[in-house]
Coordinates of N, CA and C in Angstrom, one line a residue:
M1 N 40.1 -54.5 -5.9 CA 41.2 -54.1 -5.0 C 40.8 -54.4 -3.5
P2 N 41.8 -54.5 -2.7 CA 41.5 -54.8 -1.3 C 40.7 -53.7 -0.6
L3 N 39.9 -54.1 0.4 CA 39.1 -53.1 1.2 C 40.1 -52.4 2.1
Q4 N 39.7 -51.3 2.7 CA 40.5 -50.6 3.6 C 41.0 -51.4 4.8
T5 N 40.2 -52.3 5.3 CA 40.5 -53.1 6.4 C 41.8 -53.9 6.1
F6 N 42.0 -54.3 4.9 CA 43.2 -55.0 4.5 C 44.4 -54.1 4.6
H7 N 44.3 -52.9 4.1 CA 45.4 -51.9 4.1 C 45.7 -51.5 5.5
N8 N 44.8 -51.7 6.4 CA 45.0 -51.3 7.8 C 45.9 -52.3 8.5
L9 N 46.0 -53.5 8.0 CA 46.9 -54.5 8.6 C 48.3 -54.2 8.4
D10 N 49.1 -54.7 9.3 CA 50.6 -54.5 9.2 C 51.1 -55.3 8.0
Q11 N 52.3 -54.9 7.6 CA 52.9 -55.5 6.3 C 53.0 -57.0 6.4
E12 N 53.4 -57.5 7.6 CA 53.6 -58.9 7.8 C 52.3 -59.7 7.7
K13 N 51.3 -59.2 8.2 CA 49.9 -59.8 8.1 C 49.4 -59.8 6.7
Q14 N 49.6 -58.7 6.0 CA 49.2 -58.6 4.6 C 49.9 -59.7 3.8
E15 N 51.2 -59.8 4.0 CA 52.0 -60.8 3.2 C 51.6 -62.2 3.5
T16 N 51.3 -62.5 4.8 CA 50.8 -63.8 5.2 C 49.5 -64.2 4.4
I17 N 48.6 -63.3 4.4 CA 47.3 -63.5 3.7 C 47.6 -63.7 2.2
L18 N 48.4 -62.8 1.6 CA 48.6 -62.9 0.2 C 49.3 -64.1 -0.2
N19 N 50.3 -64.6 0.6 CA 51.0 -65.8 0.3 C 50.1 -67.0 0.3
A20 N 49.1 -67.0 1.2 CA 48.2 -68.1 1.2 C 47.3 -68.1 0.0
C21 N 46.9 -66.9 -0.4 CA 46.1 -66.8 -1.6 C 46.8 -67.2 -2.9
F22 N 48.1 -66.7 -3.0 CA 48.9 -67.1 -4.2 C 49.0 -68.6 -4.3
E23 N 49.3 -69.2 -3.1 CA 49.5 -70.7 -3.1 C 48.2 -71.4 -3.6
E24 N 47.1 -71.0 -3.1 CA 45.8 -71.6 -3.6 C 45.6 -71.5 -5.1
F25 N 45.9 -70.3 -5.6 CA 45.7 -70.1 -7.0 C 46.8 -70.7 -7.9
A26 N 48.0 -70.9 -7.2 CA 49.1 -71.6 -7.9 C 48.8 -73.1 -8.1
L27 N 48.0 -73.6 -7.1 CA 47.7 -75.1 -7.1 C 46.4 -75.4 -7.9
N28 N 45.6 -74.4 -8.2 CA 44.4 -74.6 -8.8 C 44.1 -73.5 -9.9
D29 N 43.2 -73.8 -10.9 CA 42.8 -72.8 -11.7 C 41.7 -71.9 -11.0
Y30 N 41.2 -70.9 -11.6 CA 40.3 -69.9 -10.9 C 39.1 -70.7 -10.4
Q31 N 38.5 -71.5 -11.3 CA 37.2 -72.1 -11.0 C 37.4 -73.0 -9.7
N32 N 38.5 -73.8 -9.6 CA 38.7 -74.7 -8.6 C 39.4 -74.2 -7.3
A33 N 39.9 -73.0 -7.4 CA 40.5 -72.4 -6.2 C 39.4 -72.1 -5.2
S34 N 39.7 -72.3 -4.0 CA 38.6 -72.2 -2.9 C 39.0 -71.2 -1.8
V35 N 38.1 -70.3 -1.6 CA 38.3 -69.3 -0.5 C 38.3 -70.1 0.8
S36 N 37.5 -71.2 0.9 CA 37.4 -72.1 2.1 C 38.8 -72.6 2.4
N37 N 39.5 -73.1 1.4 CA 40.9 -73.6 1.6 C 41.8 -72.5 2.2
I38 N 41.7 -71.3 1.6 CA 42.5 -70.1 2.0 C 42.3 -69.8 3.5
V39 N 41.0 -69.7 3.9 CA 40.7 -69.3 5.3 C 41.1 -70.4 6.2
R40 N 40.9 -71.6 5.8 CA 41.3 -72.7 6.7 C 42.8 -72.7 6.9
N41 N 43.6 -72.5 5.9 CA 45.1 -72.4 6.0 C 45.5 -71.2 6.8
L42 N 44.7 -70.1 6.8 CA 45.1 -68.9 7.5 C 44.5 -69.0 9.0
G43 N 43.6 -69.9 9.2 CA 43.0 -70.0 10.5 C 42.0 -68.8 10.8
I44 N 41.4 -68.3 9.8 CA 40.4 -67.2 10.0 C 39.0 -67.7 9.4
S45 N 38.0 -66.9 9.7 CA 36.7 -67.2 9.2 C 36.5 -66.6 7.9
K46 N 35.5 -67.1 7.1 CA 35.2 -66.5 5.8 C 34.7 -65.1 6.0
G47 N 34.0 -64.8 7.1 CA 33.5 -63.5 7.4 C 34.7 -62.5 7.5
G48 N 35.7 -63.0 8.2 CA 36.9 -62.2 8.4 C 37.6 -61.9 7.1
F49 N 37.6 -63.0 6.2 CA 38.3 -62.8 5.0 C 37.6 -61.8 4.1
Y50 N 36.3 -61.8 4.1 CA 35.5 -60.9 3.3 C 35.5 -59.4 3.8
R51 N 36.2 -59.3 4.9 CA 36.4 -57.9 5.4 C 37.6 -57.3 4.7
Y52 N 38.4 -58.2 4.1 CA 39.6 -57.7 3.3 C 39.4 -57.6 1.8
F53 N 38.6 -58.5 1.3 CA 38.3 -58.5 -0.2 C 36.8 -58.7 -0.4
K54 N 36.3 -58.0 -1.4 CA 34.9 -58.0 -1.7 C 34.4 -59.4 -2.1
D55 N 35.2 -60.0 -2.9 CA 34.8 -61.4 -3.4 C 36.0 -62.0 -4.0
K56 N 35.8 -63.2 -4.6 CA 36.9 -64.0 -5.1 C 37.6 -63.3 -6.3
K57 N 36.8 -62.7 -7.2 CA 37.3 -62.0 -8.4 C 38.1 -60.8 -7.9
D58 N 37.6 -60.1 -6.9 CA 38.4 -58.9 -6.4 C 39.8 -59.3 -5.9
L59 N 39.8 -60.5 -5.2 CA 41.1 -61.0 -4.7 C 42.0 -61.4 -5.9
Y60 N 41.4 -62.1 -6.9 CA 42.2 -62.6 -8.0 C 42.8 -61.4 -8.8
T61 N 42.0 -60.4 -9.1 CA 42.5 -59.3 -9.8 C 43.6 -58.6 -9.1
Y62 N 43.5 -58.5 -7.8 CA 44.6 -57.9 -7.0 C 45.9 -58.7 -7.1
L63 N 45.7 -60.1 -7.0 CA 46.9 -60.9 -7.1 C 47.6 -60.8 -8.4
I64 N 46.8 -60.7 -9.5 CA 47.4 -60.5 -10.8 C 48.2 -59.2 -10.8
D65 N 47.6 -58.1 -10.3 CA 48.3 -56.8 -10.3 C 49.6 -56.9 -9.5
Q66 N 49.6 -57.5 -8.3 CA 50.8 -57.6 -7.5 C 51.9 -58.5 -8.1
A67 N 51.5 -59.7 -8.6 CA 52.5 -60.6 -9.2 C 53.1 -60.0 -10.5
T68 N 52.3 -59.3 -11.3 CA 52.8 -58.7 -12.5 C 53.8 -57.6 -12.2
K69 N 53.5 -56.8 -11.2 CA 54.4 -55.7 -10.8 C 55.7 -56.3 -10.3
M70 N 55.7 -57.3 -9.5 CA 56.9 -58.0 -9.0 C 57.7 -58.5 -10.2
R71 N 57.1 -59.1 -11.2 CA 57.8 -59.7 -12.3 C 58.4 -58.6 -13.2
L72 N 57.8 -57.4 -13.3 CA 58.3 -56.4 -14.2 C 59.3 -55.5 -13.6
Q73 N 59.6 -55.7 -12.3 CA 60.6 -54.8 -11.6 C 61.9 -54.9 -12.4
G74 N 62.5 -53.7 -12.7 CA 63.8 -53.7 -13.3 C 63.8 -53.7 -14.8
V75 N 62.6 -53.9 -15.4 CA 62.6 -54.0 -16.9 C 63.1 -52.7 -17.5
E76 N 62.7 -51.6 -16.9 CA 63.2 -50.3 -17.5 C 64.7 -50.2 -17.5
N77 N 65.4 -50.8 -16.6 CA 66.8 -50.7 -16.5 C 67.5 -51.4 -17.7
L78 N 66.8 -52.4 -18.3 CA 67.4 -53.0 -19.4 C 67.8 -52.1 -20.5
F79 N 66.9 -51.1 -20.8 CA 67.1 -50.2 -21.9 C 68.1 -49.1 -21.5
A80 N 68.5 -49.0 -20.3 CA 69.5 -48.0 -19.9 C 70.9 -48.7 -20.0
E81 N 70.9 -50.0 -20.0 CA 72.2 -50.7 -20.0 C 72.7 -50.9 -21.5
T82 N 71.8 -51.0 -22.4 CA 72.3 -51.3 -23.8 C 71.2 -50.9 -24.8
D83 N 71.6 -50.7 -26.0 CA 70.6 -50.4 -27.1 C 70.6 -51.5 -28.1
D84 N 71.2 -52.7 -27.8 CA 71.3 -53.8 -28.7 C 70.0 -54.6 -28.5
F85 N 69.2 -54.8 -29.6 CA 67.9 -55.4 -29.5 C 68.0 -56.9 -29.0
Y86 N 69.0 -57.6 -29.5 CA 69.1 -59.0 -29.1 C 69.5 -59.1 -27.7
E87 N 70.4 -58.3 -27.2 CA 70.9 -58.4 -25.8 C 69.7 -58.1 -24.9
I88 N 68.9 -57.1 -25.2 CA 67.7 -56.8 -24.4 C 66.8 -57.9 -24.4
L89 N 66.5 -58.6 -25.5 CA 65.7 -59.7 -25.6 C 66.2 -60.8 -24.6
V90 N 67.5 -61.1 -24.7 CA 68.1 -62.2 -23.8 C 67.9 -61.8 -22.4
K91 N 68.2 -60.6 -22.0 CA 68.1 -60.1 -20.6 C 66.7 -60.1 -20.1
N92 N 65.8 -59.7 -21.0 CA 64.4 -59.7 -20.7 C 63.8 -61.1 -20.4
F93 N 64.1 -62.0 -21.3 CA 63.7 -63.4 -21.1 C 64.3 -64.0 -19.9
Y94 N 65.6 -63.7 -19.7 CA 66.3 -64.3 -18.5 C 65.7 -63.7 -17.2
Q95 N 65.4 -62.4 -17.2 CA 64.9 -61.8 -16.0 C 63.5 -62.4 -15.6
K96 N 62.7 -62.7 -16.6 CA 61.4 -63.3 -16.3 C 61.5 -64.7 -15.8
I97 N 62.4 -65.5 -16.4 CA 62.6 -66.9 -16.0 C 63.2 -66.9 -14.6
R98 N 64.2 -66.0 -14.3 CA 64.8 -66.0 -13.0 C 63.8 -65.7 -11.9
F99 N 62.8 -64.8 -12.3 CA 61.8 -64.5 -11.3 C 60.9 -65.7 -11.0
D100 N 60.5 -66.4 -12.1 CA 59.6 -67.5 -12.0 C 60.3 -68.7 -11.2
L101 N 61.6 -68.8 -11.4 CA 62.3 -69.9 -10.7 C 62.6 -69.5 -9.2
D102 N 62.9 -68.2 -9.0 CA 63.1 -67.8 -7.6 C 61.8 -67.6 -6.8
H103 N 60.7 -67.4 -7.5 CA 59.4 -67.2 -6.9 C 58.4 -68.2 -7.5
P104 N 58.6 -69.5 -7.3 CA 57.8 -70.5 -8.0 C 56.3 -70.4 -7.8
V105 N 55.9 -70.0 -6.6 CA 54.5 -69.9 -6.3 C 53.9 -68.7 -7.2
H106 N 54.5 -67.6 -7.2 CA 54.0 -66.5 -8.0 C 54.1 -66.8 -9.5
G107 N 55.3 -67.5 -9.9 CA 55.4 -67.8 -11.3 C 54.3 -68.8 -11.7
Q108 N 54.0 -69.8 -10.9 CA 53.0 -70.8 -11.3 C 51.6 -70.1 -11.3
F109 N 51.4 -69.2 -10.4 CA 50.1 -68.4 -10.4 C 50.0 -67.7 -11.7
L110 N 51.0 -67.0 -12.1 CA 51.0 -66.2 -13.4 C 50.8 -67.2 -14.6
Y111 N 51.4 -68.3 -14.5 CA 51.3 -69.3 -15.6 C 49.8 -69.8 -15.6
N112 N 49.2 -70.2 -14.5 CA 47.8 -70.6 -14.4 C 46.9 -69.5 -15.0
M113 N 47.2 -68.3 -14.6 CA 46.4 -67.1 -15.0 C 46.4 -67.0 -16.5
S114 N 47.6 -67.2 -17.1 CA 47.7 -67.1 -18.6 C 46.9 -68.2 -19.3
Q115 N 46.6 -69.3 -18.6 CA 45.9 -70.4 -19.3 C 44.4 -70.2 -19.2
E116 N 43.9 -69.3 -18.3 CA 42.5 -69.1 -18.2 C 41.8 -68.6 -19.4
R117 N 40.5 -68.9 -19.6 CA 39.8 -68.4 -20.7 C 38.5 -67.8 -20.2
Y118 N 37.7 -67.3 -21.1 CA 36.4 -66.6 -20.7 C 35.6 -67.4 -19.7
S119 N 35.1 -66.8 -18.7 CA 34.2 -67.4 -17.8 C 33.1 -66.4 -17.4
D120 N 32.0 -66.8 -16.9 CA 31.0 -65.9 -16.4 C 31.5 -65.0 -15.3
D121 N 32.3 -65.5 -14.5 CA 32.8 -64.7 -13.3 C 33.9 -63.7 -13.8
L122 N 34.9 -64.2 -14.5 CA 36.0 -63.4 -14.9 C 35.8 -62.6 -16.2
G123 N 34.9 -63.1 -17.0 CA 34.7 -62.4 -18.3 C 36.0 -62.6 -19.1
D124 N 36.4 -61.5 -19.8 CA 37.6 -61.6 -20.6 C 38.8 -61.0 -19.9
L125 N 38.9 -61.1 -18.6 CA 39.9 -60.6 -17.8 C 41.3 -61.0 -18.3
M126 N 41.5 -62.3 -18.6 CA 42.8 -62.8 -19.0 C 43.2 -62.1 -20.3
L127 N 42.3 -62.0 -21.3 CA 42.6 -61.4 -22.6 C 43.0 -59.9 -22.4
Q128 N 42.3 -59.3 -21.5 CA 42.5 -57.9 -21.2 C 43.9 -57.7 -20.5
T129 N 44.3 -58.6 -19.6 CA 45.6 -58.6 -19.0 C 46.7 -58.8 -20.0
K130 N 46.5 -59.8 -20.9 CA 47.5 -60.1 -21.9 C 47.6 -58.9 -22.9
S131 N 46.5 -58.2 -23.2 CA 46.5 -57.1 -24.0 C 47.4 -55.9 -23.4
R132 N 47.2 -55.7 -22.1 CA 48.0 -54.7 -21.4 C 49.5 -55.0 -21.5
I133 N 49.8 -56.3 -21.3 CA 51.3 -56.7 -21.4 C 51.8 -56.6 -22.8
M134 N 51.0 -56.9 -23.8 CA 51.4 -56.7 -25.2 C 51.7 -55.2 -25.5
N135 N 50.8 -54.4 -25.0 CA 51.0 -52.9 -25.2 C 52.2 -52.4 -24.6
L136 N 52.5 -52.9 -23.4 CA 53.7 -52.5 -22.7 C 55.0 -53.0 -23.4
T137 N 54.9 -54.2 -23.9 CA 56.0 -54.8 -24.7 C 56.2 -54.0 -26.0
K138 N 55.1 -53.6 -26.6 CA 55.2 -52.8 -27.9 C 55.9 -51.5 -27.6
M139 N 55.5 -50.8 -26.5 CA 56.1 -49.5 -26.1 C 57.6 -49.7 -25.8
M140 N 58.0 -50.8 -25.2 CA 59.4 -51.0 -24.9 C 60.2 -51.1 -26.1
F141 N 59.7 -51.8 -27.2 CA 60.5 -52.1 -28.4 C 60.2 -51.1 -29.5
Q142 N 59.3 -50.1 -29.3 CA 58.9 -49.3 -30.5 C 60.1 -48.5 -31.0
S143 N 61.1 -48.2 -30.2 CA 62.2 -47.4 -30.7 C 63.0 -48.2 -31.7
F144 N 63.1 -49.6 -31.5 CA 63.8 -50.4 -32.5 C 63.0 -50.5 -33.8
H145 N 61.7 -50.5 -33.7 CA 60.9 -50.5 -34.9 C 61.0 -49.2 -35.6
A146 N 60.9 -48.1 -34.9 CA 61.0 -46.8 -35.6 C 62.4 -46.5 -36.1
G147 N 63.4 -47.1 -35.5 CA 64.8 -46.9 -36.0 C 65.2 -47.9 -37.0
N148 N 64.3 -48.7 -37.6 CA 64.6 -49.7 -38.6 C 65.6 -50.7 -38.1
K149 N 65.7 -51.0 -36.8 CA 66.6 -52.0 -36.3 C 66.0 -53.4 -36.2
I150 N 64.7 -53.4 -36.4 CA 64.0 -54.7 -36.6 C 63.0 -54.5 -37.8
R151 N 62.5 -55.5 -38.3 CA 61.7 -55.5 -39.5 C 60.5 -54.6 -39.3
T152 N 60.3 -53.7 -40.3 CA 59.1 -52.8 -40.3 C 58.0 -53.2 -41.1
D153 N 58.2 -54.4 -41.8 CA 57.1 -54.9 -42.6 C 56.2 -55.8 -41.9
I154 N 56.4 -56.0 -40.6 CA 55.6 -56.8 -39.7 C 54.9 -55.9 -38.7
D155 N 53.6 -56.1 -38.6 CA 52.8 -55.3 -37.6 C 53.4 -55.4 -36.2
P156 N 53.7 -54.2 -35.6 CA 54.3 -54.3 -34.2 C 53.5 -55.0 -33.2
D157 N 52.1 -55.1 -33.4 CA 51.3 -55.8 -32.5 C 51.6 -57.3 -32.6
I158 N 51.9 -57.8 -33.8 CA 52.3 -59.2 -34.0 C 53.6 -59.5 -33.4
I159 N 54.5 -58.5 -33.5 CA 55.9 -58.7 -32.9 C 55.7 -58.8 -31.3
S160 N 55.0 -57.8 -30.8 CA 54.8 -57.8 -29.3 C 54.1 -59.1 -28.8
F161 N 53.1 -59.6 -29.6 CA 52.4 -60.8 -29.2 C 53.4 -62.0 -29.2
A162 N 54.3 -62.1 -30.3 CA 55.2 -63.1 -30.4 C 56.2 -63.1 -29.2
I163 N 56.7 -61.9 -28.8 CA 57.6 -61.8 -27.7 C 56.9 -62.3 -26.4
V164 N 55.7 -61.9 -26.1 CA 55.0 -62.2 -24.9 C 54.8 -63.8 -24.9
Q165 N 54.4 -64.3 -26.0 CA 54.1 -65.8 -26.1 C 55.4 -66.6 -25.8
I166 N 56.5 -66.1 -26.4 CA 57.8 -66.8 -26.1 C 58.2 -66.7 -24.7
Q167 N 58.0 -65.5 -24.1 CA 58.3 -65.3 -22.6 C 57.6 -66.4 -21.8
L168 N 56.3 -66.6 -22.1 CA 55.5 -67.6 -21.4 C 56.1 -69.0 -21.7
G169 N 56.4 -69.3 -23.0 CA 56.9 -70.6 -23.4 C 58.2 -71.0 -22.9
V170 N 59.1 -70.1 -22.6 CA 60.4 -70.4 -22.1 C 60.3 -71.1 -20.8
Y171 N 59.5 -70.6 -19.9 CA 59.3 -71.2 -18.6 C 58.7 -72.6 -18.7
D172 N 57.7 -72.7 -19.5 CA 57.1 -74.0 -19.8 C 58.1 -75.0 -20.3
F173 N 58.9 -74.6 -21.2 CA 59.9 -75.4 -21.8 C 60.9 -76.0 -20.8
L174 N 61.4 -75.1 -19.9 CA 62.3 -75.5 -18.9 C 61.7 -76.5 -18.0
L175 N 60.5 -76.3 -17.6 CA 59.8 -77.2 -16.7 C 59.6 -78.6 -17.3
I176 N 59.2 -78.6 -18.6 CA 59.0 -79.9 -19.3 C 60.3 -80.6 -19.5
K177 N 61.3 -79.9 -20.0 CA 62.6 -80.5 -20.2 C 63.2 -81.1 -19.0
N178 N 63.1 -80.4 -17.8 CA 63.7 -80.9 -16.6 C 62.7 -81.7 -15.8
Q179 N 61.5 -82.0 -16.3 CA 60.5 -82.8 -15.7 C 60.2 -82.3 -14.2
V180 N 60.0 -81.0 -14.1 CA 59.8 -80.4 -12.8 C 58.3 -80.4 -12.5
D181 N 57.9 -80.9 -11.4 CA 56.6 -80.9 -10.9 C 56.4 -79.8 -9.9
V182 N 56.0 -78.6 -10.5 CA 55.9 -77.4 -9.6 C 54.9 -77.6 -8.5
Q183 N 53.7 -78.1 -8.9 CA 52.7 -78.2 -7.9 C 53.1 -79.2 -6.7
K184 N 53.8 -80.2 -7.0 CA 54.3 -81.1 -6.0 C 55.2 -80.4 -5.1
N185 N 56.1 -79.6 -5.6 CA 57.0 -78.8 -4.8 C 56.3 -77.8 -3.9
I186 N 55.3 -77.1 -4.5 CA 54.5 -76.1 -3.7 C 53.8 -76.8 -2.6
K187 N 53.1 -78.0 -2.9 CA 52.4 -78.7 -1.8 C 53.3 -79.2 -0.7
G188 N 54.6 -79.5 -1.1 CA 55.5 -80.0 -0.1 C 56.2 -78.9 0.6
K189 N 55.8 -77.6 0.4 CA 56.4 -76.4 1.0 C 57.8 -76.3 0.8
N190 N 58.3 -76.9 -0.3 CA 59.7 -76.8 -0.7 C 59.8 -76.5 -2.2
P191 N 59.2 -75.3 -2.6 CA 59.2 -75.0 -4.0 C 60.5 -74.5 -4.6
S192 N 61.5 -75.3 -4.5 CA 62.8 -74.9 -5.0 C 63.1 -75.5 -6.3
L193 N 63.2 -74.7 -7.4 CA 63.4 -75.2 -8.7 C 64.9 -75.0 -9.1
V194 N 65.7 -76.0 -9.1 CA 67.1 -75.8 -9.3 C 67.4 -76.2 -10.7
I195 N 67.7 -75.2 -11.6 CA 68.1 -75.5 -13.0 C 69.4 -74.7 -13.2
P196 N 70.4 -75.4 -13.7 CA 71.8 -74.8 -13.9 C 71.7 -73.5 -14.7
E197 N 72.4 -72.5 -14.2 CA 72.4 -71.2 -14.8 C 72.7 -71.2 -16.3
Q198 N 73.7 -72.1 -16.7 CA 74.1 -72.2 -18.1 C 73.0 -72.7 -18.9
E199 N 72.3 -73.7 -18.4 CA 71.1 -74.2 -19.2 C 70.1 -73.2 -19.4
I200 N 69.8 -72.4 -18.3 CA 68.8 -71.3 -18.5 C 69.2 -70.3 -19.6
M201 N 70.5 -69.9 -19.5 CA 71.0 -68.9 -20.5 C 71.0 -69.5 -21.9
N202 N 71.4 -70.8 -22.0 CA 71.4 -71.4 -23.4 C 70.0 -71.4 -24.0
V203 N 69.0 -71.8 -23.1 CA 67.6 -71.8 -23.6 C 67.1 -70.4 -23.9
V204 N 67.4 -69.5 -23.1 CA 67.0 -68.1 -23.3 C 67.6 -67.6 -24.6
K205 N 68.9 -67.8 -24.8 CA 69.5 -67.3 -26.0 C 69.0 -68.0 -27.3
G206 N 68.6 -69.3 -27.1 CA 68.0 -70.0 -28.2 C 66.7 -69.4 -28.7
F207 N 65.8 -69.1 -27.7 CA 64.5 -68.6 -28.1 C 64.7 -67.1 -28.6
A208 N 65.6 -66.4 -28.0 CA 65.8 -65.0 -28.4 C 66.4 -65.0 -29.8
E209 N 67.3 -66.0 -30.2 CA 67.9 -66.0 -31.5 C 66.8 -66.3 -32.6
I210 N 65.8 -67.1 -32.2 CA 64.7 -67.4 -33.1 C 64.0 -66.0 -33.5
L211 N 63.8 -65.2 -32.5 CA 63.2 -63.9 -32.8 C 64.1 -63.0 -33.5
R212 N 65.4 -63.0 -33.1 CA 66.4 -62.1 -33.8 C 66.5 -62.4 -35.3
S213 N 66.6 -63.7 -35.6 CA 66.7 -64.1 -37.0 C 65.5 -63.8 -37.8
G214 N 64.4 -63.9 -37.2 CA 63.1 -63.7 -37.9 C 62.8 -62.2 -38.0
L215 N 63.3 -61.4 -37.1 CA 62.9 -59.9 -37.0 C 64.0 -59.1 -37.6
K216 N 65.2 -59.7 -37.9 CA 66.3 -58.9 -38.4 C 65.9 -58.3 -39.8
P217 N 66.2 -57.0 -40.0 CA 65.8 -56.4 -41.3 C 66.6 -57.1 -42.4
A218 N 65.9 -57.2 -43.6 CA 66.5 -57.9 -44.7 C 67.7 -57.0 -45.2
T219 N 68.8 -57.6 -45.6 CA 69.9 -56.9 -46.2 C 69.8 -56.8 -47.7
T220 N 70.2 -55.7 -48.3 CA 70.1 -55.6 -49.8 C 71.4 -55.7 -50.4

């Protein structure tokens, strides 16, 4: 987590620093991301940077925490709006995609993070992060499982893993289908991903339908 000197900065300065950090990790995996590039873009010294964060891993962990919180904003509201499992799936998938398209730097950062594997520096941080997201997903949908609104013969951990993996895959699918070069847009300082709303909704509903059909309780 950031050192106190970072928290002492005004909000605008904090955001400037974090935006530069997000961009570096959106353009590179953890191993190739460079603190030297970050400080050069910010116009500060490495010594000044390490007054804000203990090390590269400390920075990366904080970025994960901040981007994840941003993406999860409003999730709780979905369950207050409806108790229909399929409708919540659609809205949940759409909300995640809308965030990634509206915040492509953060979205690409989270995508890169999800592709990381064990390293001497990070350890199993990525698996631990995905495990927390799976547990949160399982908690969100446990009422449907307990109420026999979805199949109860499948381990809820498997269900939550499938939902999380599809959430990641929908964004990937849209980028591939539309041949979007996210990194090129980010480098060009014009990271605007324009995909028609109807296409997004059709894709989201398609993936959600795969889950709904597979998780629907068998009729007797």
